[in-house]
Amino acid sequence: MENKNAVIVSAHGNFADGIASAVKLIAGPMENLRLVNFPEGSNFEEIDGKLKESYDQLKDYKNVLIITDLMGGTPFNRSVLALGEKENVRVLSGLNFASLFQALTSDTEDIDALADEVIEIGREGIGKYEVISKEQHDDDGI
């Protein structure tokens, strides 16, 4: 085991599967990743069981980040209730490609520093395209 950090992604619908497939296109298969989808019709017992099973599969890793799609949503709340008390677990929200990729590949060993790093990278991964006006372009001498 090279990486000391593992990630559980838990999200509404099949979002966990979808974002993981995108990350795998760039990074390849990740042994330190588990997915917990919350499709319509699921119940709390099912999601709690899947979260605990995923955690047990990752027990050899030093740190486990659980990254969810929405603060206060069912995947976030169930993650906190099922695993939030564990010393080596932090539960985050706001899942995006940048945050997941960082969580999976970071070599930061301190769990709180890792969580902060993943949150910051996730924020930096959000932006917007702005058209540069012709005047701005001319002023730049380009």
JSON list of C-alpha atoms in Angstrom, two decimals:
[
{"chain": "A", "resi": 1, "resn": "MET", "atom": "CA", "xyz": [0.00, 0.00, 0.00]},
{"chain": "A", "resi": 2, "resn": "GLU", "atom": "CA", "xyz": [1.68, 3.17, -1.24]},
{"chain": "A", "resi": 3, "resn": "ASN", "atom": "CA", "xyz": [-0.90, 5.80, -0.31]},
{"chain": "A", "resi": 4, "resn": "LYS", "atom": "CA", "xyz": [-1.82, 6.12, 3.38]},
{"chain": "A", "resi": 5, "resn": "ASN", "atom": "CA", "xyz": [-5.11, 7.84, 2.62]},
{"chain": "A", "resi": 6, "resn": "ALA", "atom": "CA", "xyz": [-8.38, 6.31, 1.49]},
{"chain": "A", "resi": 7, "resn": "VAL", "atom": "CA", "xyz": [-11.63, 7.85, 0.32]},
{"chain": "A", "resi": 8, "resn": "ILE", "atom": "CA", "xyz": [-15.27, 6.87, 0.55]},
{"chain": "A", "resi": 9, "resn": "VAL", "atom": "CA", "xyz": [-17.52, 8.82, -1.81]},
{"chain": "A", "resi": 10, "resn": "SER", "atom": "CA", "xyz": [-21.17, 8.91, -0.80]},
{"chain": "A", "resi": 11, "resn": "ALA", "atom": "CA", "xyz": [-23.70, 10.85, -2.83]},
{"chain": "A", "resi": 12, "resn": "HIS", "atom": "CA", "xyz": [-27.30, 11.03, -3.98]},
{"chain": "A", "resi": 13, "resn": "GLY", "atom": "CA", "xyz": [-28.39, 8.85, -6.88]},
{"chain": "A", "resi": 14, "resn": "ASN", "atom": "CA", "xyz": [-25.46, 7.36, -8.76]},
{"chain": "A", "resi": 15, "resn": "PHE", "atom": "CA", "xyz": [-23.27, 10.46, -8.56]},
{"chain": "A", "resi": 16, "resn": "ALA", "atom": "CA", "xyz": [-20.56, 8.52, -6.69]},
{"chain": "A", "resi": 17, "resn": "ASP", "atom": "CA", "xyz": [-20.26, 6.03, -9.57]},
{"chain": "A", "resi": 18, "resn": "GLY", "atom": "CA", "xyz": [-20.25, 8.81, -12.16]},
{"chain": "A", "resi": 19, "resn": "ILE", "atom": "CA", "xyz": [-17.55, 10.98, -10.63]},
{"chain": "A", "resi": 20, "resn": "ALA", "atom": "CA", "xyz": [-15.41, 7.94, -9.83]},
{"chain": "A", "resi": 21, "resn": "SER", "atom": "CA", "xyz": [-15.55, 6.82, -13.46]},
{"chain": "A", "resi": 22, "resn": "ALA", "atom": "CA", "xyz": [-14.32, 10.26, -14.54]},
{"chain": "A", "resi": 23, "resn": "VAL", "atom": "CA", "xyz": [-11.41, 10.20, -12.07]},
{"chain": "A", "resi": 24, "resn": "LYS", "atom": "CA", "xyz": [-10.48, 6.67, -13.18]},
{"chain": "A", "resi": 25, "resn": "LEU", "atom": "CA", "xyz": [-10.17, 7.93, -16.78]},
{"chain": "A", "resi": 26, "resn": "ILE", "atom": "CA", "xyz": [-7.38, 10.27, -15.64]},
{"chain": "A", "resi": 27, "resn": "ALA", "atom": "CA", "xyz": [-5.79, 8.37, -12.75]},
{"chain": "A", "resi": 28, "resn": "GLY", "atom": "CA", "xyz": [-6.56, 4.74, -13.49]},
{"chain": "A", "resi": 29, "resn": "PRO", "atom": "CA", "xyz": [-8.02, 2.29, -10.97]},
{"chain": "A", "resi": 30, "resn": "MET", "atom": "CA", "xyz": [-7.78, 3.36, -7.34]},
{"chain": "A", "resi": 31, "resn": "GLU", "atom": "CA", "xyz": [-7.55, 0.70, -4.65]},
{"chain": "A", "resi": 32, "resn": "ASN", "atom": "CA", "xyz": [-8.04, 3.35, -1.96]},
{"chain": "A", "resi": 33, "resn": "LEU", "atom": "CA", "xyz": [-11.54, 4.32, -3.16]},
{"chain": "A", "resi": 34, "resn": "ARG", "atom": "CA", "xyz": [-14.96, 2.98, -2.18]},
{"chain": "A", "resi": 35, "resn": "LEU", "atom": "CA", "xyz": [-18.32, 4.21, -3.44]},
{"chain": "A", "resi": 36, "resn": "VAL", "atom": "CA", "xyz": [-21.63, 4.44, -1.62]},
{"chain": "A", "resi": 37, "resn": "ASN", "atom": "CA", "xyz": [-24.51, 5.53, -3.83]},
{"chain": "A", "resi": 38, "resn": "PHE", "atom": "CA", "xyz": [-27.85, 6.58, -2.36]},
{"chain": "A", "resi": 39, "resn": "PRO", "atom": "CA", "xyz": [-30.40, 5.81, -5.07]},
{"chain": "A", "resi": 40, "resn": "GLU", "atom": "CA", "xyz": [-34.08, 6.59, -4.73]},
{"chain": "A", "resi": 41, "resn": "GLY", "atom": "CA", "xyz": [-35.77, 4.06, -2.49]},
{"chain": "A", "resi": 42, "resn": "SER", "atom": "CA", "xyz": [-32.71, 3.38, -0.32]},
{"chain": "A", "resi": 43, "resn": "ASN", "atom": "CA", "xyz": [-33.09, 3.45, 3.44]},
{"chain": "A", "resi": 44, "resn": "PHE", "atom": "CA", "xyz": [-30.82, 4.52, 6.29]},
{"chain": "A", "resi": 45, "resn": "GLU", "atom": "CA", "xyz": [-29.92, 0.96, 7.28]},
{"chain": "A", "resi": 46, "resn": "GLU", "atom": "CA", "xyz": [-28.68, 0.20, 3.76]},
{"chain": "A", "resi": 47, "resn": "ILE", "atom": "CA", "xyz": [-26.51, 3.29, 3.50]},
{"chain": "A", "resi": 48, "resn": "ASP", "atom": "CA", "xyz": [-25.15, 2.84, 7.05]},
{"chain": "A", "resi": 49, "resn": "GLY", "atom": "CA", "xyz": [-24.25, -0.77, 6.27]},
{"chain": "A", "resi": 50, "resn": "LYS", "atom": "CA", "xyz": [-22.51, 0.18, 3.02]},
{"chain": "A", "resi": 51, "resn": "LEU", "atom": "CA", "xyz": [-20.56, 2.96, 4.75]},
{"chain": "A", "resi": 52, "resn": "LYS", "atom": "CA", "xyz": [-19.38, 0.63, 7.52]},
{"chain": "A", "resi": 53, "resn": "GLU", "atom": "CA", "xyz": [-18.51, -2.12, 5.03]},
{"chain": "A", "resi": 54, "resn": "SER", "atom": "CA", "xyz": [-16.51, 0.37, 2.95]},
{"chain": "A", "resi": 55, "resn": "TYR", "atom": "CA", "xyz": [-14.67, 1.59, 6.04]},
{"chain": "A", "resi": 56, "resn": "ASP", "atom": "CA", "xyz": [-13.85, -2.00, 7.05]},
{"chain": "A", "resi": 57, "resn": "GLN", "atom": "CA", "xyz": [-12.41, -2.65, 3.57]},
{"chain": "A", "resi": 58, "resn": "LEU", "atom": "CA", "xyz": [-10.11, 0.37, 4.02]},
{"chain": "A", "resi": 59, "resn": "LYS", "atom": "CA", "xyz": [-8.97, -0.46, 7.57]},
{"chain": "A", "resi": 60, "resn": "ASP", "atom": "CA", "xyz": [-5.31, -0.74, 6.55]},
{"chain": "A", "resi": 61, "resn": "TYR", "atom": "CA", "xyz": [-5.17, 2.93, 5.55]},
{"chain": "A", "resi": 62, "resn": "LYS", "atom": "CA", "xyz": [-4.10, 5.56, 8.07]},
{"chain": "A", "resi": 63, "resn": "ASN", "atom": "CA", "xyz": [-6.77, 8.10, 7.11]},
{"chain": "A", "resi": 64, "resn": "VAL", "atom": "CA", "xyz": [-10.22, 7.82, 5.58]},
{"chain": "A", "resi": 65, "resn": "LEU", "atom": "CA", "xyz": [-11.95, 10.85, 4.09]},
{"chain": "A", "resi": 66, "resn": "ILE", "atom": "CA", "xyz": [-15.63, 10.54, 3.35]},
{"chain": "A", "resi": 67, "resn": "ILE", "atom": "CA", "xyz": [-16.55, 13.05, 0.67]},
{"chain": "A", "resi": 68, "resn": "THR", "atom": "CA", "xyz": [-20.25, 13.69, 0.07]},
{"chain": "A", "resi": 69, "resn": "ASP", "atom": "CA", "xyz": [-22.14, 15.79, -2.42]},
{"chain": "A", "resi": 70, "resn": "LEU", "atom": "CA", "xyz": [-24.19, 18.02, -0.13]},
{"chain": "A", "resi": 71, "resn": "MET", "atom": "CA", "xyz": [-23.75, 19.33, 3.43]},
{"chain": "A", "resi": 72, "resn": "GLY", "atom": "CA", "xyz": [-26.78, 18.25, 5.44]},
{"chain": "A", "resi": 73, "resn": "GLY", "atom": "CA", "xyz": [-27.98, 15.76, 2.82]},
{"chain": "A", "resi": 74, "resn": "THR", "atom": "CA", "xyz": [-28.66, 12.14, 3.69]},
{"chain": "A", "resi": 75, "resn": "PRO", "atom": "CA", "xyz": [-25.25, 10.80, 2.53]},
{"chain": "A", "resi": 76, "resn": "PHE", "atom": "CA", "xyz": [-23.48, 13.46, 4.64]},
{"chain": "A", "resi": 77, "resn": "ASN", "atom": "CA", "xyz": [-25.69, 12.95, 7.70]},
{"chain": "A", "resi": 78, "resn": "ARG", "atom": "CA", "xyz": [-25.48, 9.15, 7.58]},
{"chain": "A", "resi": 79, "resn": "SER", "atom": "CA", "xyz": [-21.69, 9.32, 7.14]},
{"chain": "A", "resi": 80, "resn": "VAL", "atom": "CA", "xyz": [-21.40, 11.49, 10.24]},
{"chain": "A", "resi": 81, "resn": "LEU", "atom": "CA", "xyz": [-23.66, 9.18, 12.26]},
{"chain": "A", "resi": 82, "resn": "ALA", "atom": "CA", "xyz": [-22.09, 5.92, 11.04]},
{"chain": "A", "resi": 83, "resn": "LEU", "atom": "CA", "xyz": [-18.39, 6.84, 11.05]},
{"chain": "A", "resi": 84, "resn": "GLY", "atom": "CA", "xyz": [-17.91, 10.45, 12.16]},
{"chain": "A", "resi": 85, "resn": "GLU", "atom": "CA", "xyz": [-16.69, 9.50, 15.65]},
{"chain": "A", "resi": 86, "resn": "LYS", "atom": "CA", "xyz": [-13.76, 7.47, 14.35]},
{"chain": "A", "resi": 87, "resn": "GLU", "atom": "CA", "xyz": [-10.42, 9.12, 15.03]},
{"chain": "A", "resi": 88, "resn": "ASN", "atom": "CA", "xyz": [-9.06, 8.58, 11.52]},
{"chain": "A", "resi": 89, "resn": "VAL", "atom": "CA", "xyz": [-12.18, 9.74, 9.65]},
{"chain": "A", "resi": 90, "resn": "ARG", "atom": "CA", "xyz": [-13.26, 13.18, 8.46]},
{"chain": "A", "resi": 91, "resn": "VAL", "atom": "CA", "xyz": [-16.54, 13.81, 6.63]},
{"chain": "A", "resi": 92, "resn": "LEU", "atom": "CA", "xyz": [-16.50, 16.51, 3.93]},
{"chain": "A", "resi": 93, "resn": "SER", "atom": "CA", "xyz": [-19.14, 17.89, 1.57]},
{"chain": "A", "resi": 94, "resn": "GLY", "atom": "CA", "xyz": [-19.02, 19.66, -1.78]},
{"chain": "A", "resi": 95, "resn": "LEU", "atom": "CA", "xyz": [-17.68, 16.78, -3.85]},
{"chain": "A", "resi": 96, "resn": "ASN", "atom": "CA", "xyz": [-16.14, 17.74, -7.18]},
{"chain": "A", "resi": 97, "resn": "PHE", "atom": "CA", "xyz": [-13.55, 16.24, -9.52]},
{"chain": "A", "resi": 98, "resn": "ALA", "atom": "CA", "xyz": [-10.66, 18.31, -8.16]},
{"chain": "A", "resi": 99, "resn": "SER", "atom": "CA", "xyz": [-11.39, 17.49, -4.51]},
{"chain": "A", "resi": 100, "resn": "LEU", "atom": "CA", "xyz": [-11.75, 13.76, -5.17]},
{"chain": "A", "resi": 101, "resn": "PHE", "atom": "CA", "xyz": [-8.59, 13.57, -7.27]},
{"chain": "A", "resi": 102, "resn": "GLN", "atom": "CA", "xyz": [-6.62, 15.43, -4.57]},
{"chain": "A", "resi": 103, "resn": "ALA", "atom": "CA", "xyz": [-7.97, 13.20, -1.80]},
{"chain": "A", "resi": 104, "resn": "LEU", "atom": "CA", "xyz": [-7.01, 10.06, -3.70]},
{"chain": "A", "resi": 105, "resn": "THR", "atom": "CA", "xyz": [-3.49, 11.15, -4.62]},
{"chain": "A", "resi": 106, "resn": "SER", "atom": "CA", "xyz": [-2.31, 13.32, -1.72]},
{"chain": "A", "resi": 107, "resn": "ASP", "atom": "CA", "xyz": [0.53, 12.09, 0.46]},
{"chain": "A", "resi": 108, "resn": "THR", "atom": "CA", "xyz": [-0.41, 14.40, 3.36]},
{"chain": "A", "resi": 109, "resn": "GLU", "atom": "CA", "xyz": [-0.48, 12.20, 6.46]},
{"chain": "A", "resi": 110, "resn": "ASP", "atom": "CA", "xyz": [-2.20, 14.45, 9.02]},
{"chain": "A", "resi": 111, "resn": "ILE", "atom": "CA", "xyz": [-5.95, 13.88, 8.68]},
{"chain": "A", "resi": 112, "resn": "ASP", "atom": "CA", "xyz": [-6.98, 17.46, 9.42]},
{"chain": "A", "resi": 113, "resn": "ALA", "atom": "CA", "xyz": [-4.34, 18.93, 7.11]},
{"chain": "A", "resi": 114, "resn": "LEU", "atom": "CA", "xyz": [-5.50, 16.48, 4.43]},
{"chain": "A", "resi": 115, "resn": "ALA", "atom": "CA", "xyz": [-9.15, 17.52, 4.88]},
{"chain": "A", "resi": 116, "resn": "ASP", "atom": "CA", "xyz": [-8.23, 21.22, 4.67]},
{"chain": "A", "resi": 117, "resn": "GLU", "atom": "CA", "xyz": [-6.10, 20.58, 1.57]},
{"chain": "A", "resi": 118, "resn": "VAL", "atom": "CA", "xyz": [-8.91, 18.71, -0.19]},
{"chain": "A", "resi": 119, "resn": "ILE", "atom": "CA", "xyz": [-11.42, 21.46, 0.62]},
{"chain": "A", "resi": 120, "resn": "GLU", "atom": "CA", "xyz": [-9.07, 24.16, -0.69]},
{"chain": "A", "resi": 121, "resn": "ILE", "atom": "CA", "xyz": [-8.31, 22.28, -3.91]},
{"chain": "A", "resi": 122, "resn": "GLY", "atom": "CA", "xyz": [-12.04, 21.71, -4.41]},
{"chain": "A", "resi": 123, "resn": "ARG", "atom": "CA", "xyz": [-12.68, 25.45, -4.08]},
{"chain": "A", "resi": 124, "resn": "GLU", "atom": "CA", "xyz": [-9.85, 26.26, -6.49]},
{"chain": "A", "resi": 125, "resn": "GLY", "atom": "CA", "xyz": [-11.37, 23.82, -8.98]},
{"chain": "A", "resi": 126, "resn": "ILE", "atom": "CA", "xyz": [-14.46, 26.01, -9.34]},
{"chain": "A", "resi": 127, "resn": "GLY", "atom": "CA", "xyz": [-14.23, 28.93, -11.71]},
{"chain": "A", "resi": 128, "resn": "LYS", "atom": "CA", "xyz": [-15.77, 30.67, -14.65]},
{"chain": "A", "resi": 129, "resn": "TYR", "atom": "CA", "xyz": [-14.66, 31.59, -18.13]},
{"chain": "A", "resi": 130, "resn": "GLU", "atom": "CA", "xyz": [-14.56, 35.30, -18.88]},
{"chain": "A", "resi": 131, "resn": "VAL", "atom": "CA", "xyz": [-14.24, 36.79, -22.34]},
{"chain": "A", "resi": 132, "resn": "ILE", "atom": "CA", "xyz": [-11.42, 39.30, -22.58]},
{"chain": "A", "resi": 133, "resn": "SER", "atom": "CA", "xyz": [-12.67, 42.39, -24.39]},
{"chain": "A", "resi": 134, "resn": "LYS", "atom": "CA", "xyz": [-10.81, 43.70, -27.42]},
{"chain": "A", "resi": 135, "resn": "GLU", "atom": "CA", "xyz": [-9.75, 46.84, -25.47]},
{"chain": "A", "resi": 136, "resn": "GLN", "atom": "CA", "xyz": [-8.20, 44.74, -22.72]},
{"chain": "A", "resi": 137, "resn": "HIS", "atom": "CA", "xyz": [-6.47, 42.64, -25.32]},
{"chain": "A", "resi": 138, "resn": "ASP", "atom": "CA", "xyz": [-5.05, 45.71, -27.10]},
{"chain": "A", "resi": 139, "resn": "ASP", "atom": "CA", "xyz": [-3.87, 47.26, -23.83]},
{"chain": "A", "resi": 140, "resn": "ASP", "atom": "CA", "xyz": [-1.89, 44.15, -23.04]},
{"chain": "A", "resi": 141, "resn": "GLY", "atom": "CA", "xyz": [0.14, 44.65, -26.20]},
{"chain": "A", "resi": 142, "resn": "ILE", "atom": "CA", "xyz": [-0.83, 41.27, -27.53]}
]
